Coordinates of C-alpha atoms in Angstrom, one line a residue:
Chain A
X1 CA 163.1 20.9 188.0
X2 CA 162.3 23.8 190.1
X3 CA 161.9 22.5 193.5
X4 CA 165.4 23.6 194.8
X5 CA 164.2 27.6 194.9
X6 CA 160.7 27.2 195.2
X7 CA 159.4 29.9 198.2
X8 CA 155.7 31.1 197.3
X9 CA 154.6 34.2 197.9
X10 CA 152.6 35.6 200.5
X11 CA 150.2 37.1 198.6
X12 CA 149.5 34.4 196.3
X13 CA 148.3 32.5 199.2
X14 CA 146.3 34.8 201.3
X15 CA 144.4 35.6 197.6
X16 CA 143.7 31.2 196.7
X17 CA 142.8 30.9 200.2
X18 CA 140.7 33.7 200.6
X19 CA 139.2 33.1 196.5
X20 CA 138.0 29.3 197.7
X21 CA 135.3 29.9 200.0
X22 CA 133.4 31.9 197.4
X23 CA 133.7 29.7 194.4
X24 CA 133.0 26.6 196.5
X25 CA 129.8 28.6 197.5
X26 CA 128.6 29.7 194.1
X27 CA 129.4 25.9 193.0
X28 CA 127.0 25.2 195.1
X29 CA 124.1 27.4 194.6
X30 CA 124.4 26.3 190.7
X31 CA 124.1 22.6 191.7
X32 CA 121.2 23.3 194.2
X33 CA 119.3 25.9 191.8
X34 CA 119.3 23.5 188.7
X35 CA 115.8 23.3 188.0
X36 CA 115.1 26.7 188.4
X37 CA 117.7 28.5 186.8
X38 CA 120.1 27.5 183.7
X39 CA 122.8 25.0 185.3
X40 CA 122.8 21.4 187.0
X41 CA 125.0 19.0 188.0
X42 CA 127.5 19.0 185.3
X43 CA 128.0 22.8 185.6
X44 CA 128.5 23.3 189.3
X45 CA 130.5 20.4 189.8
X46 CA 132.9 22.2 187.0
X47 CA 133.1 25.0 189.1
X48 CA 133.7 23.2 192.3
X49 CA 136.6 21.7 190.4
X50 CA 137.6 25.3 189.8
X51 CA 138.7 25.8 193.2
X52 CA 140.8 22.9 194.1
X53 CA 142.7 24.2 190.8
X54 CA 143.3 27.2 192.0
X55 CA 144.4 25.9 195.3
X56 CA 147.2 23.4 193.5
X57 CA 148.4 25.8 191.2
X58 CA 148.9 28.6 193.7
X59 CA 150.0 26.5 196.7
X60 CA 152.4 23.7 195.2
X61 CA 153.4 20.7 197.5
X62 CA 151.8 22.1 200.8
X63 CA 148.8 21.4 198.8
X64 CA 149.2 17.4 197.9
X65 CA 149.7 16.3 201.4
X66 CA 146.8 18.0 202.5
X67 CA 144.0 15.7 200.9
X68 CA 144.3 12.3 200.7
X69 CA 143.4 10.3 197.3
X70 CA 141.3 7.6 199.2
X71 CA 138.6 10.0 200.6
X72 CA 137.9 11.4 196.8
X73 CA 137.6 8.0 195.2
X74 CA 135.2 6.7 198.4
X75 CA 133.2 10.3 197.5
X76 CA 133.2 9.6 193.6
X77 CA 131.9 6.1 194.1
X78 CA 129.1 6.5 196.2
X79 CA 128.0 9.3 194.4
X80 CA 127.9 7.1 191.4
X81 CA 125.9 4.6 193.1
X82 CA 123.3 7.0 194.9
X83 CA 122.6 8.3 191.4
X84 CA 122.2 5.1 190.1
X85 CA 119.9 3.6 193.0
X86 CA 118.0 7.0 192.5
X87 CA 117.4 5.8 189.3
X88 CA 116.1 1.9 190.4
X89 CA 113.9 3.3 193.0
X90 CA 111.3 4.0 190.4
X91 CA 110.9 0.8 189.2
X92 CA 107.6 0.3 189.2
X93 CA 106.4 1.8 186.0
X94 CA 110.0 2.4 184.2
X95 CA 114.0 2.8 184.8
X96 CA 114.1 6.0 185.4
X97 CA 110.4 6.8 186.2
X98 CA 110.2 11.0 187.7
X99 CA 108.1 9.2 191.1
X100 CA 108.2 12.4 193.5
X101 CA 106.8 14.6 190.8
X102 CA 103.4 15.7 191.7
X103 CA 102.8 14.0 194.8
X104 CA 103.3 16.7 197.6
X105 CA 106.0 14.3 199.7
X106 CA 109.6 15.8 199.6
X107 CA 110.0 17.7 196.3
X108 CA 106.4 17.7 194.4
X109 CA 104.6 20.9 194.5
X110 CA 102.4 21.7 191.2
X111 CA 104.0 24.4 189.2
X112 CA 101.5 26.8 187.3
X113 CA 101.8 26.8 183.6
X114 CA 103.2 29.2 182.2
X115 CA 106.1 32.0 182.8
X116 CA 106.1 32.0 187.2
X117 CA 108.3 33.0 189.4
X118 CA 110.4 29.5 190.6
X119 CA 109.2 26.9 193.6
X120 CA 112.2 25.8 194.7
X121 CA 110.3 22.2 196.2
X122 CA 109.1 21.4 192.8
X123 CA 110.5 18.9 190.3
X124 CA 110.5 15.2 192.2
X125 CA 113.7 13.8 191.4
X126 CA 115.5 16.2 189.3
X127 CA 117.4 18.0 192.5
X128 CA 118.3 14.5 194.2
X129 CA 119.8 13.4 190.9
X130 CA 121.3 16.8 190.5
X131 CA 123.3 16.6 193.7
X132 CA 125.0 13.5 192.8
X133 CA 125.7 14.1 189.7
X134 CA 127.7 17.4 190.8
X135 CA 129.2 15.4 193.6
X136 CA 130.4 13.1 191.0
X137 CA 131.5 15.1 188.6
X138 CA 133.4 17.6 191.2
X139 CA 135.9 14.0 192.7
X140 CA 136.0 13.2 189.3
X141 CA 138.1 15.9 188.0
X142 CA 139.9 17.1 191.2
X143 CA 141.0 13.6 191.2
X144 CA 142.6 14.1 187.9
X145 CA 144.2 16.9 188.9
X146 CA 145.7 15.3 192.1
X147 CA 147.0 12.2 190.1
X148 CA 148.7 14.5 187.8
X149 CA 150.5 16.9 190.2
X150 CA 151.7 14.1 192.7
X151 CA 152.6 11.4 189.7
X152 CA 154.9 14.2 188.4
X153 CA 157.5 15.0 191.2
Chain B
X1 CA 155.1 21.8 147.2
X2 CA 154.1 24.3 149.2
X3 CA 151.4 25.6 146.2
X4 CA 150.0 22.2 146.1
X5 CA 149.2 22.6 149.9
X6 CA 147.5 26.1 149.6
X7 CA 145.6 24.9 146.7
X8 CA 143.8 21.9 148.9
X9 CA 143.6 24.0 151.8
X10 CA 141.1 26.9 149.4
X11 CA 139.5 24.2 148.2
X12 CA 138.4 22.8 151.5
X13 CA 137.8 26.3 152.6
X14 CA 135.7 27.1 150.0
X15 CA 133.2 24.3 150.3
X16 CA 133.0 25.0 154.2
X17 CA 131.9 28.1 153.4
X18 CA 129.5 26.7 150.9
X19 CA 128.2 24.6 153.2
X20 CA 127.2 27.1 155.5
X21 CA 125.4 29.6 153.2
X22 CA 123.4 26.6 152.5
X23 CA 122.0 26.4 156.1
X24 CA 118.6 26.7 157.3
X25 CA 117.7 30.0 159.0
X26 CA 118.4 29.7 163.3
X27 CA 115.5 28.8 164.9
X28 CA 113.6 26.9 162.1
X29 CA 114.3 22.9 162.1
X30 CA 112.6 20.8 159.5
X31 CA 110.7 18.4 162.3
X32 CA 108.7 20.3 165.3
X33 CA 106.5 17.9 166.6
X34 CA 108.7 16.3 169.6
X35 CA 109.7 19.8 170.1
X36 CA 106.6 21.4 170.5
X37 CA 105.3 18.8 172.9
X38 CA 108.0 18.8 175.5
X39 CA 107.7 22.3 175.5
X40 CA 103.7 22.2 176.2
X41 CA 104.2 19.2 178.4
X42 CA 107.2 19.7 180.7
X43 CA 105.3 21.8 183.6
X44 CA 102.9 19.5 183.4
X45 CA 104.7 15.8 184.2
X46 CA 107.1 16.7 185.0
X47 CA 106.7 19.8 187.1
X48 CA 110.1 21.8 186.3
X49 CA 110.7 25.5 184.9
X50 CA 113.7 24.3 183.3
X51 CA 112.9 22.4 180.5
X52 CA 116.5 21.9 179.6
X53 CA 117.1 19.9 182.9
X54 CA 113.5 17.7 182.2
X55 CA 115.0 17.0 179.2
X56 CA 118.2 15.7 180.5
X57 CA 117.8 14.4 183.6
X58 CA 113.7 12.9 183.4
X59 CA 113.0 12.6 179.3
X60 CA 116.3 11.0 178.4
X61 CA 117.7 10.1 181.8
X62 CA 119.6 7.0 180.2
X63 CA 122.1 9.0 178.0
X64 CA 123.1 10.9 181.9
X65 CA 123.9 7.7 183.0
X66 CA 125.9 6.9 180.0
X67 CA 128.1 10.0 180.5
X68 CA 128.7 9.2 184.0
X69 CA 129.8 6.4 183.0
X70 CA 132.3 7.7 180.3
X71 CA 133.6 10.0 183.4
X72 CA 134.4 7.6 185.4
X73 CA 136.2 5.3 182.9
X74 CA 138.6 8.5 181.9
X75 CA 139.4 9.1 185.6
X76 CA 140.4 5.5 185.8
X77 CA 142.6 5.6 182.4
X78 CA 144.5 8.3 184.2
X79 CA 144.7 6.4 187.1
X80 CA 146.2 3.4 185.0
X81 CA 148.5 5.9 183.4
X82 CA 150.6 7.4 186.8
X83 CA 150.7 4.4 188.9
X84 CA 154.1 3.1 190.9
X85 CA 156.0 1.0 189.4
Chain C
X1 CA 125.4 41.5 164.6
X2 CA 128.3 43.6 165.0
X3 CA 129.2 41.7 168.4
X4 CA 128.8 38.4 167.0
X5 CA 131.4 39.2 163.9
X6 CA 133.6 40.5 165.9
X7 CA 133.8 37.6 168.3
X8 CA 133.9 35.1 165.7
X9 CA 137.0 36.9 164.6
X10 CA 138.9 37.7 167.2
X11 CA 138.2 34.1 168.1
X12 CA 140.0 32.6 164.5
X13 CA 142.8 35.4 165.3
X14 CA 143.7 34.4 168.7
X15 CA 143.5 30.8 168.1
X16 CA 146.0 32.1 165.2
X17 CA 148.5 33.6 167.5
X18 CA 148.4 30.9 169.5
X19 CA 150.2 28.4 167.7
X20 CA 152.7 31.1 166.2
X21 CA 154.3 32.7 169.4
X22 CA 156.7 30.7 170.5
X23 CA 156.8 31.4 174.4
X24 CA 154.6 28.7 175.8
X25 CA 153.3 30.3 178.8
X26 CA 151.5 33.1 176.4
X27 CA 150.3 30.5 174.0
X28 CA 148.5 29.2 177.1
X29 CA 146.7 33.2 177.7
X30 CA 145.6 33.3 173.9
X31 CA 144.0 29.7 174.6
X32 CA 142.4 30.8 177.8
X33 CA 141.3 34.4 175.6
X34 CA 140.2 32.0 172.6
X35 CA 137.8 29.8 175.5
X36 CA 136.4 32.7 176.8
X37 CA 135.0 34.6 173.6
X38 CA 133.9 31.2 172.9
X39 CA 131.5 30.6 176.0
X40 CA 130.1 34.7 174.7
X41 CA 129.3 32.9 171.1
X42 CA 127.7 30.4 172.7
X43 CA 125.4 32.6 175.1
X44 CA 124.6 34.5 172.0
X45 CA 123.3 31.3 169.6
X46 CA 120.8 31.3 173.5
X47 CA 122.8 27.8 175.4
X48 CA 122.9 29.5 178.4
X49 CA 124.3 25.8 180.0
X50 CA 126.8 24.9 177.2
X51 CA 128.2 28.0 177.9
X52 CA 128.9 27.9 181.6
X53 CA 130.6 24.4 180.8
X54 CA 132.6 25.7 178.4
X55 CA 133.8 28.9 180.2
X56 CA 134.5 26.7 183.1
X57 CA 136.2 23.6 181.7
X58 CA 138.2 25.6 179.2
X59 CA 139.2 29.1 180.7
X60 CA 140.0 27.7 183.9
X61 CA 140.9 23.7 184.2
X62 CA 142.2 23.6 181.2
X63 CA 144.8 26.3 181.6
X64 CA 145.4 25.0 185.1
X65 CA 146.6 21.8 183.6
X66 CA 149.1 23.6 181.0
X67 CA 150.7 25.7 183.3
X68 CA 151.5 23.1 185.6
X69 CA 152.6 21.0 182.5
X70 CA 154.6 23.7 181.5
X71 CA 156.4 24.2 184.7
X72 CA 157.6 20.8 184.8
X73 CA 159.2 20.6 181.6
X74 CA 160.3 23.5 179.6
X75 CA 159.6 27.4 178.7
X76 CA 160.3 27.8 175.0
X77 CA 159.6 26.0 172.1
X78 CA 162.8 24.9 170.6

């Protein structure tokens, strides 16, 4: 309806593109800090979302051809099934049995008990599963987005 | 007409706020047990400060994969909804 | 206690204003408003997660999605 006088502004721009980088970054740290701090998967991939907002609203159709729909469904699938074989790798005692807790291999230190300051190579599974999950959740709703914005014009 | 529709609406109004007078003081539930041993227990097996992420992610990992799940059928519906003809 | 009441009522008034104004693009801001004093109620009941969902699903994507809604279709409620 608009797309006869549609010239963005300068500063618009130079402000998404600059804003990107740090919310991408802080998505990021939320993800990768979730069994240390409140957060996790769900909440960082929200904010990662965040960004690729901003950058449709502000940009408009210089935006859409930039990213293609195929590369965020491949992403949102094999995140899906990485969490999921995560989850069958444990099989020995149970479904979704916690099997690097403990041990000392890749993320199984023994925290203290009590109030400690954080080890961030604690917690066995929980930052594998949290990685995926944010991954997931991140394609998920971008791709929503996308749909909407192209399925429109 | 339009008396009839404020009279409901008080009505409803007034047992919400019934309702919530009658609640139990924040911070006290009727059943602790469960409570209190995930709390003693979560540094223990499953080595993580944040019990809220034990809770969801090792104690009931099932219901995660459930809401995955629902994700990833609503990104589908939409995809069903603004294909080409 | 005096942060808490007046929270829960701006929140009720905002949510208020929002479906009387008729301009759609400032029914949007007094959802976005209503989302955020929301997420500070739910820091204060201590959800410290539930409250970084709900400032980021519903102050920012959601509002992202009703402005571009709005832009494609019309300004003011008829």
């Amino acid at each position: 309806m608009h797309a006869e006088n549609e010239k963005n502004s300068k500063i618009i721009e130079f402000a998404a593109l600059g804003l990107m980088v740090p919310i991408i970054t802080f998505g990021i740290y939320v993800i990768a800090h979730g069994h240390l701090t409140p957060g996790g998967g769900f909440q960082g991939g929200a904010i990662m979302a965040t960004a690729f907002a901003l950058l449709f609203v502000s940009l408009g159709k210089k935006a859409i051809e930039s990213i293609k729909g195929e590369v965020l469904v491949a992403l949102e699938c094999i995140a899906l099934i990485g969490f999921i074989g995560i989850a069958f790798l444990g099989m020995g005692n149970t479904f979704f049995f916690n099997f690097l807790a403990n041990s000392g291999v890749l993320f199984g230190e023994k925290v203290p008990f009590g109030p400690n300051s954080g080890i961030f190579s604690s917690a066995g599974v929980i930052p594998l599963m949290n990685f995926f999950v944010g991954l997931e959740v991140c394609c998920g709703l971008t791709l929503i987005f996308f749909l909407i914005f192209k399925g429109a014009d | 007409m339009k008396q009839l529709k404020l009279v409901f609406f008080s009505i409803f109004a007034f047992f919400f706020v019934f309702a919530m007078l009658m609640l139990r003081p924040f911070g006290s539930p009727q059943r602790t047990s469960m409570d209190h041993y995930i709390i003693e227990n979560s540094q223990k097996e499953a080595a993580c400060n944040n019990v809220v992420s034990a809770v969801v992610f090792d104690y009931r990992g099932f219901d995660t994969l459930g809401e995955s799940t629902v994700l990833f059928a609503a990104v589908s519906g939409v995809f069903l909804l603004f294909r080409r003809k | 206690m005096i942060i808490e009441s007046l929270s829960l009522m701006l929140i009720v008034l905002s949510a208020a204003l929002a479906v009387k104004v008729k301009d759609l693009l400032i029914s949007t801001a007094f959802l976005a408003v209503m989302s955020l004093l929301l997420a500070l109620q739910y820091y204060l009941l201590q959800a410290p997660d539930v409250a970084i969902t709900e400032a980021a699903v519903g102050a920012c994507l959601s509002t992202a999605i009703f402005v571009l809604a709005i832009k494609h279709t019309s300004r003011v409620e008829k």
